[in-house]
Tab-separated table of C-alpha atoms in Angstrom:
chain	number	residue	atom	x	y	z
A	1458	MET	CA	120.630	105.873	112.753
A	1459	ILE	CA	120.735	103.128	110.369
A	1460	PHE	CA	121.494	103.548	106.939
A	1461	ILE	CA	120.192	101.530	103.951
A	1462	ASP	CA	121.046	101.697	100.307
A	1463	LEU	CA	118.006	100.309	98.429
A	1464	THR	CA	119.204	101.489	94.982
A	1465	LEU	CA	119.683	97.796	93.591
A	1466	PHE	CA	116.320	96.929	94.534
A	1467	ARG	CA	112.847	97.276	92.628
A	1468	CYS	CA	109.660	97.875	94.061
A	1469	PRO	CA	108.119	96.191	96.425
A	1470	VAL	CA	111.188	95.025	97.584
A	1471	PRO	CA	112.592	98.324	99.100
A	1472	LEU	CA	109.027	99.053	100.971
A	1473	VAL	CA	109.429	95.744	102.384
A	1474	LYS	CA	113.066	95.911	103.894
A	1475	ILE	CA	111.884	99.294	105.243
A	1476	LYS	CA	109.224	97.937	107.037
A	1477	LEU	CA	111.323	95.098	108.464
A	1478	ALA	CA	114.036	97.826	109.643
A	1479	LEU	CA	111.562	99.799	110.714
A	1480	LYS	CA	109.821	97.104	113.238
A	1481	PRO	CA	112.839	96.883	116.165
A	1482	MET	CA	113.383	100.554	116.074
A	1483	ARG	CA	112.353	102.581	119.264
A	1484	ASP	CA	110.158	105.601	118.787
A	1485	GLY	CA	112.571	108.562	117.632
A	1486	GLU	CA	115.013	106.453	115.996
A	1487	GLN	CA	116.074	107.271	112.409
A	1488	LEU	CA	116.577	105.701	109.368
A	1489	HIS	CA	118.478	106.784	106.078
A	1490	ILE	CA	117.383	105.245	102.974
A	1491	LEU	CA	118.399	105.751	99.169
A	1492	LEU	CA	115.919	104.943	96.285
A	1493	SER	CA	116.131	104.670	92.642
A	1494	ASP	CA	113.295	102.906	91.361
A	1495	SER	CA	110.482	104.975	90.321
A	1496	GLY	CA	107.557	102.758	91.972
A	1497	SER	CA	109.490	102.932	95.164
A	1498	ARG	CA	110.422	106.449	94.930
A	1499	ARG	CA	106.319	107.194	94.696
A	1500	ASP	CA	105.208	104.718	97.211
A	1501	VAL	CA	107.592	104.458	99.957
A	1502	PRO	CA	107.248	108.073	101.241
A	1503	GLN	CA	103.462	107.843	100.730
A	1504	TYR	CA	103.259	104.773	102.998
A	1505	LEU	CA	105.656	106.086	105.548
A	1506	LYS	CA	103.479	109.748	105.884
A	1507	LYS	CA	100.107	107.187	106.053
A	1508	GLN	CA	102.015	105.364	108.857
A	1509	GLY	CA	102.634	108.740	110.630
A	1510	HIS	CA	106.276	108.473	110.386
A	1511	VAL	CA	108.219	111.799	109.934
A	1512	VAL	CA	110.015	111.894	106.188
A	1513	GLU	CA	112.531	114.433	105.393
A	1514	GLU	CA	113.379	114.492	101.816
A	1515	LEU	CA	117.334	114.874	101.520
A	1516	ARG	CA	117.736	114.616	97.835
A	1517	ASN	CA	115.294	114.263	95.046
A	1518	ASP	CA	116.678	114.250	91.905
A	1519	ALA	CA	116.591	112.353	88.600
A	1520	SER	CA	118.797	109.233	90.148
A	1521	LEU	CA	118.202	109.298	93.471
A	1522	LEU	CA	115.681	109.908	96.398
A	1523	ALA	CA	117.454	109.939	99.797
A	1524	LEU	CA	114.804	109.785	102.713
A	1525	MET	CA	115.790	110.417	106.738
A	1526	ILE	CA	112.572	108.783	108.541
A	1527	THR	CA	111.833	109.440	112.211
A	1528	LYS	CA	110.094	106.674	113.523
A	1529	VAL	CA	106.958	107.246	115.429
A	1530	ASP	CA	105.134	104.790	117.308
A	1531	PRO	CA	101.798	105.104	117.485
A	1532	TYR	CA	101.119	103.302	120.694
A	1533	LEU	CA	103.494	105.839	122.867
A	1534	GLY	CA	101.741	109.105	123.536
């Protein structure tokens, strides 16, 4: 599992960093991310679900969104 704290970044930087982190990962590997920017908190989960990844919300309060992303490779299966 890879862990990335993106709380210091504003949209679109977190999404770019997540895309780069997911690229070399294998199907089924997990990425744990932390987000604080309101734009990223809205856009990142939508993007990941649209791409077919499994997104589990670990924490969602006024200051932080913590997600566990399980990569799903659309070319496998």
